mmCIF file of C-alpha atoms in Angstrom:
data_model
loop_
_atom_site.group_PDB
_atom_site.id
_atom_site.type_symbol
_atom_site.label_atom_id
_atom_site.label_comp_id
_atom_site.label_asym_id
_atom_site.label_seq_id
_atom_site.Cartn_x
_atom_site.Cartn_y
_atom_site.Cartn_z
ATOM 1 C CA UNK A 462 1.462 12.315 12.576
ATOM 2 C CA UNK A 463 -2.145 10.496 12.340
ATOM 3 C CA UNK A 464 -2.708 7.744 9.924
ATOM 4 C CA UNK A 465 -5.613 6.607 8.317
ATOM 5 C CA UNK A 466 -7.866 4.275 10.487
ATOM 6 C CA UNK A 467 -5.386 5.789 13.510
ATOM 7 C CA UNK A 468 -8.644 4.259 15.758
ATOM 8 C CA UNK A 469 -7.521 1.169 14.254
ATOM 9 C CA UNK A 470 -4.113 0.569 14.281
ATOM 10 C CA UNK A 471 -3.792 1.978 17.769
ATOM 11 C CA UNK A 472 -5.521 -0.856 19.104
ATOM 12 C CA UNK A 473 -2.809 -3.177 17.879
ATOM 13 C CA UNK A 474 0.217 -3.823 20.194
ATOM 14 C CA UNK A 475 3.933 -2.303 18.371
ATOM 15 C CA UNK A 476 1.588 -1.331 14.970
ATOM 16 C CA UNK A 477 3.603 -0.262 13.251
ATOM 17 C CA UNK A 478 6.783 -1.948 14.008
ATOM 18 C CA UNK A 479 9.271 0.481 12.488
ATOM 19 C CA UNK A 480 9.599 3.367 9.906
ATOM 20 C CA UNK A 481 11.804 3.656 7.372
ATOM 21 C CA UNK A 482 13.322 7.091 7.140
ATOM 22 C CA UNK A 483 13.672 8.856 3.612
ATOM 23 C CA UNK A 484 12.126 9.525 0.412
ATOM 24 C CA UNK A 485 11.310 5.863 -1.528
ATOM 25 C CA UNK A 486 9.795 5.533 -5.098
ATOM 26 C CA UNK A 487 6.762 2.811 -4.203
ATOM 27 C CA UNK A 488 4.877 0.731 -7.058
ATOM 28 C CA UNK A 489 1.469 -0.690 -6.132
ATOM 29 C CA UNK A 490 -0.580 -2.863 -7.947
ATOM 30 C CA UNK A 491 -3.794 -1.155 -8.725
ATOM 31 C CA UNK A 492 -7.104 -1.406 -10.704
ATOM 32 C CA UNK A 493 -7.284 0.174 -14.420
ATOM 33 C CA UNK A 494 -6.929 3.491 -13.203
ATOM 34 C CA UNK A 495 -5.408 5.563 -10.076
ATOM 35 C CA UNK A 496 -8.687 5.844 -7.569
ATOM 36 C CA UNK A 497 -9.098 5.611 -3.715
ATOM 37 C CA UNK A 498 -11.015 1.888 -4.688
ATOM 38 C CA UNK A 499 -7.265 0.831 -5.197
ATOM 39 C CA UNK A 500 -5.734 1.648 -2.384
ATOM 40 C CA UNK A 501 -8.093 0.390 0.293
ATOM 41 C CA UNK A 502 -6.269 -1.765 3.006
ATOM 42 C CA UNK A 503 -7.162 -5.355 3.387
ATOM 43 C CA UNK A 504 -8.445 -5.051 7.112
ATOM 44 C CA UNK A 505 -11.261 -2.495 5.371
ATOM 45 C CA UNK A 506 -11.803 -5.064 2.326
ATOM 46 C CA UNK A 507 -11.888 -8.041 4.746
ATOM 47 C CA UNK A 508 -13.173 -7.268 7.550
ATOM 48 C CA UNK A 509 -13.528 -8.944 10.329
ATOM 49 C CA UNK A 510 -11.181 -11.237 9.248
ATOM 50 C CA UNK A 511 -7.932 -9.254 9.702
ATOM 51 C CA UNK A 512 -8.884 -6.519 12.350
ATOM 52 C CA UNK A 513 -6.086 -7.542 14.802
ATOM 53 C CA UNK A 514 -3.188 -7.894 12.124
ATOM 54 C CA UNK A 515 -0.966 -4.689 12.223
ATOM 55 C CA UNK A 516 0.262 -4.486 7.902
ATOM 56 C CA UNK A 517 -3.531 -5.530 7.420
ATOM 57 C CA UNK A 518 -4.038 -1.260 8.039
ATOM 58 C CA UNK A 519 -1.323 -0.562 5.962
ATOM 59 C CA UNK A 520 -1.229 -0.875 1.804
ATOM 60 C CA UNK A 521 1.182 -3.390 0.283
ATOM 61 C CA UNK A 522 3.721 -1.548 -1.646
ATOM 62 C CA UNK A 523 6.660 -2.829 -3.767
ATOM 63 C CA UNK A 524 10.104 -1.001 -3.919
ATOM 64 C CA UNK A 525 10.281 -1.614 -7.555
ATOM 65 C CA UNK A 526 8.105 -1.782 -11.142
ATOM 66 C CA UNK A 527 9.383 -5.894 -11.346
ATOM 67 C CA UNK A 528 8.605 -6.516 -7.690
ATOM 68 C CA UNK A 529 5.160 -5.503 -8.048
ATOM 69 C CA UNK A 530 4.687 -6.890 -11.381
ATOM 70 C CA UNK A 531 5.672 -10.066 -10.661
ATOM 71 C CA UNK A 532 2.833 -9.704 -7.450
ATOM 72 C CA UNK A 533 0.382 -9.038 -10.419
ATOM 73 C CA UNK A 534 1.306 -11.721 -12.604
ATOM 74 C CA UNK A 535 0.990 -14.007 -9.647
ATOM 75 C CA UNK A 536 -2.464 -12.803 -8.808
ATOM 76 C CA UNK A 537 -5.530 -15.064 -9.685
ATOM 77 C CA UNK A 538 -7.433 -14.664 -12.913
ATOM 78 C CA UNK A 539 -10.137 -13.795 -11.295
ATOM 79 C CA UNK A 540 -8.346 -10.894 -8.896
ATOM 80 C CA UNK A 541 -6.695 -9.963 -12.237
ATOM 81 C CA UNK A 542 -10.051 -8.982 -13.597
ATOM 82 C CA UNK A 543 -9.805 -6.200 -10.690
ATOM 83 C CA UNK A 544 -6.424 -5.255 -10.670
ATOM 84 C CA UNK A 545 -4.432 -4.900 -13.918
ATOM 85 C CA UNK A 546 -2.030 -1.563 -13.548
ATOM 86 C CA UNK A 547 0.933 -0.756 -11.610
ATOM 87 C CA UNK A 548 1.015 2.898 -10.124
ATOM 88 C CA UNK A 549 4.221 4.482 -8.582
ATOM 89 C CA UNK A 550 4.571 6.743 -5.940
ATOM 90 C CA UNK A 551 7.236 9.185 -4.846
ATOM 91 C CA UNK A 552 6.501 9.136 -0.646
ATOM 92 C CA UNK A 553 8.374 11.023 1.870
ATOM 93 C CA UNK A 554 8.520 10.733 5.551
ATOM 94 C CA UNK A 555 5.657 13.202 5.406
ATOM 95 C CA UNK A 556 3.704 10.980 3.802
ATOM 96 C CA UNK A 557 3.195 8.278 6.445
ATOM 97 C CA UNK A 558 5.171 5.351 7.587
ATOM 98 C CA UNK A 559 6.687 2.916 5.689
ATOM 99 C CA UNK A 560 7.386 -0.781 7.964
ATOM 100 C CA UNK A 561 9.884 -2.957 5.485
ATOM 101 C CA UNK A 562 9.391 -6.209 6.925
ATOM 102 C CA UNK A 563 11.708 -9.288 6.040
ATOM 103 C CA UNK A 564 10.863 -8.868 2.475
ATOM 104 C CA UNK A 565 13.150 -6.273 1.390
ATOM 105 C CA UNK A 566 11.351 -5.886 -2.000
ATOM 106 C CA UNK A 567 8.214 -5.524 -0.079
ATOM 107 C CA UNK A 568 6.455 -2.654 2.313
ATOM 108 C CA UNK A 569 3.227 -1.711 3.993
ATOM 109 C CA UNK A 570 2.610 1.883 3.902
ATOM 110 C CA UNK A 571 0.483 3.423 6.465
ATOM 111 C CA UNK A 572 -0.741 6.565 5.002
ATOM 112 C CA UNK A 573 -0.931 10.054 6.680
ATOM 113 C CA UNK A 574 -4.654 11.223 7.675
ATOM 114 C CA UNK A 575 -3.574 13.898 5.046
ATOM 115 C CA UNK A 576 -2.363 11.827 2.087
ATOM 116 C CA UNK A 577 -3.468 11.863 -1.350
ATOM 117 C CA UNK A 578 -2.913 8.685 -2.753
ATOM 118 C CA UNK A 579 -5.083 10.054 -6.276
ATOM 119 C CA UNK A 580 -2.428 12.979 -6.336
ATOM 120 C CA UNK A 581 0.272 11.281 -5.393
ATOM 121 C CA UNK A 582 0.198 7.840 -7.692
ATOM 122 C CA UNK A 583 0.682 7.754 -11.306
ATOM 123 C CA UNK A 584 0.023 4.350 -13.458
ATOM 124 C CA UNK A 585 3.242 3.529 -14.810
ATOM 125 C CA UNK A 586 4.249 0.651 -17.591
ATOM 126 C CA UNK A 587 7.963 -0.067 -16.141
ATOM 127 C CA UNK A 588 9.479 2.272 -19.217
ATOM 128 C CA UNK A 589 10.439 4.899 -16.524
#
């Protein structure tokens, strides 16, 4: 399967470490409304700064509505201003790979050169 920014994350020894078989439900802290602005990778955002760090490519995803919203509450007023929802996805191994690190609460999906995130993320309000 090839991943977005493939180029990229090729370049970087073991990236990514591991995938985690199976369907997850992912939450993702996002800007008012489900776009591809939200769900640009911090080695895009920041470059060069993180070029050479492996979950830099991927998106930081939470495996549950009070993991991420805790992330958002914990964000700065002023990166607040930019990100106020929480959208949830339903990804399969299809999808891309998804690296749980030593956060178990936490992932970094690495999307599929194919993937939809618009189609495939849904703002949510933790009622679900």
């Amino acid at each position: 399967m090839k991943l977005k920014f493939q180029k990229n994350i090729e370049k970087i020894k073991d990236c990514p470490a591991n995938n985690e078989l199976g369907e997850k439900t992912l939450f993702r802290c996002i800007e008012s409304k489900v776009n591809e602005n939200s769900f640009v990778p911090q080695a895009v955002l920041l470059k060069p700064k993180y070029q050479d760090k492996c979950i830099a490519w991927g998106l930081s995803v939470f495996n549950s509505f009070d993991s991420a919203n805790q992330m958002l509450k914990s964000l700065s007023k002023n990166k607040r201003t930019n990100y106020s929802k929480i959208a949830q996805g339903v990804i399969n191994d299809s999808h891309g790979i998804k690296y749980g690190g030593s956060n178990k609460k936490h992932y970094t999906f690495f999307p599929s050169e194919e993937f939809n995130v618009v189609e495939n993320f849904q703002i949510v309000d933790g009622n679900e």
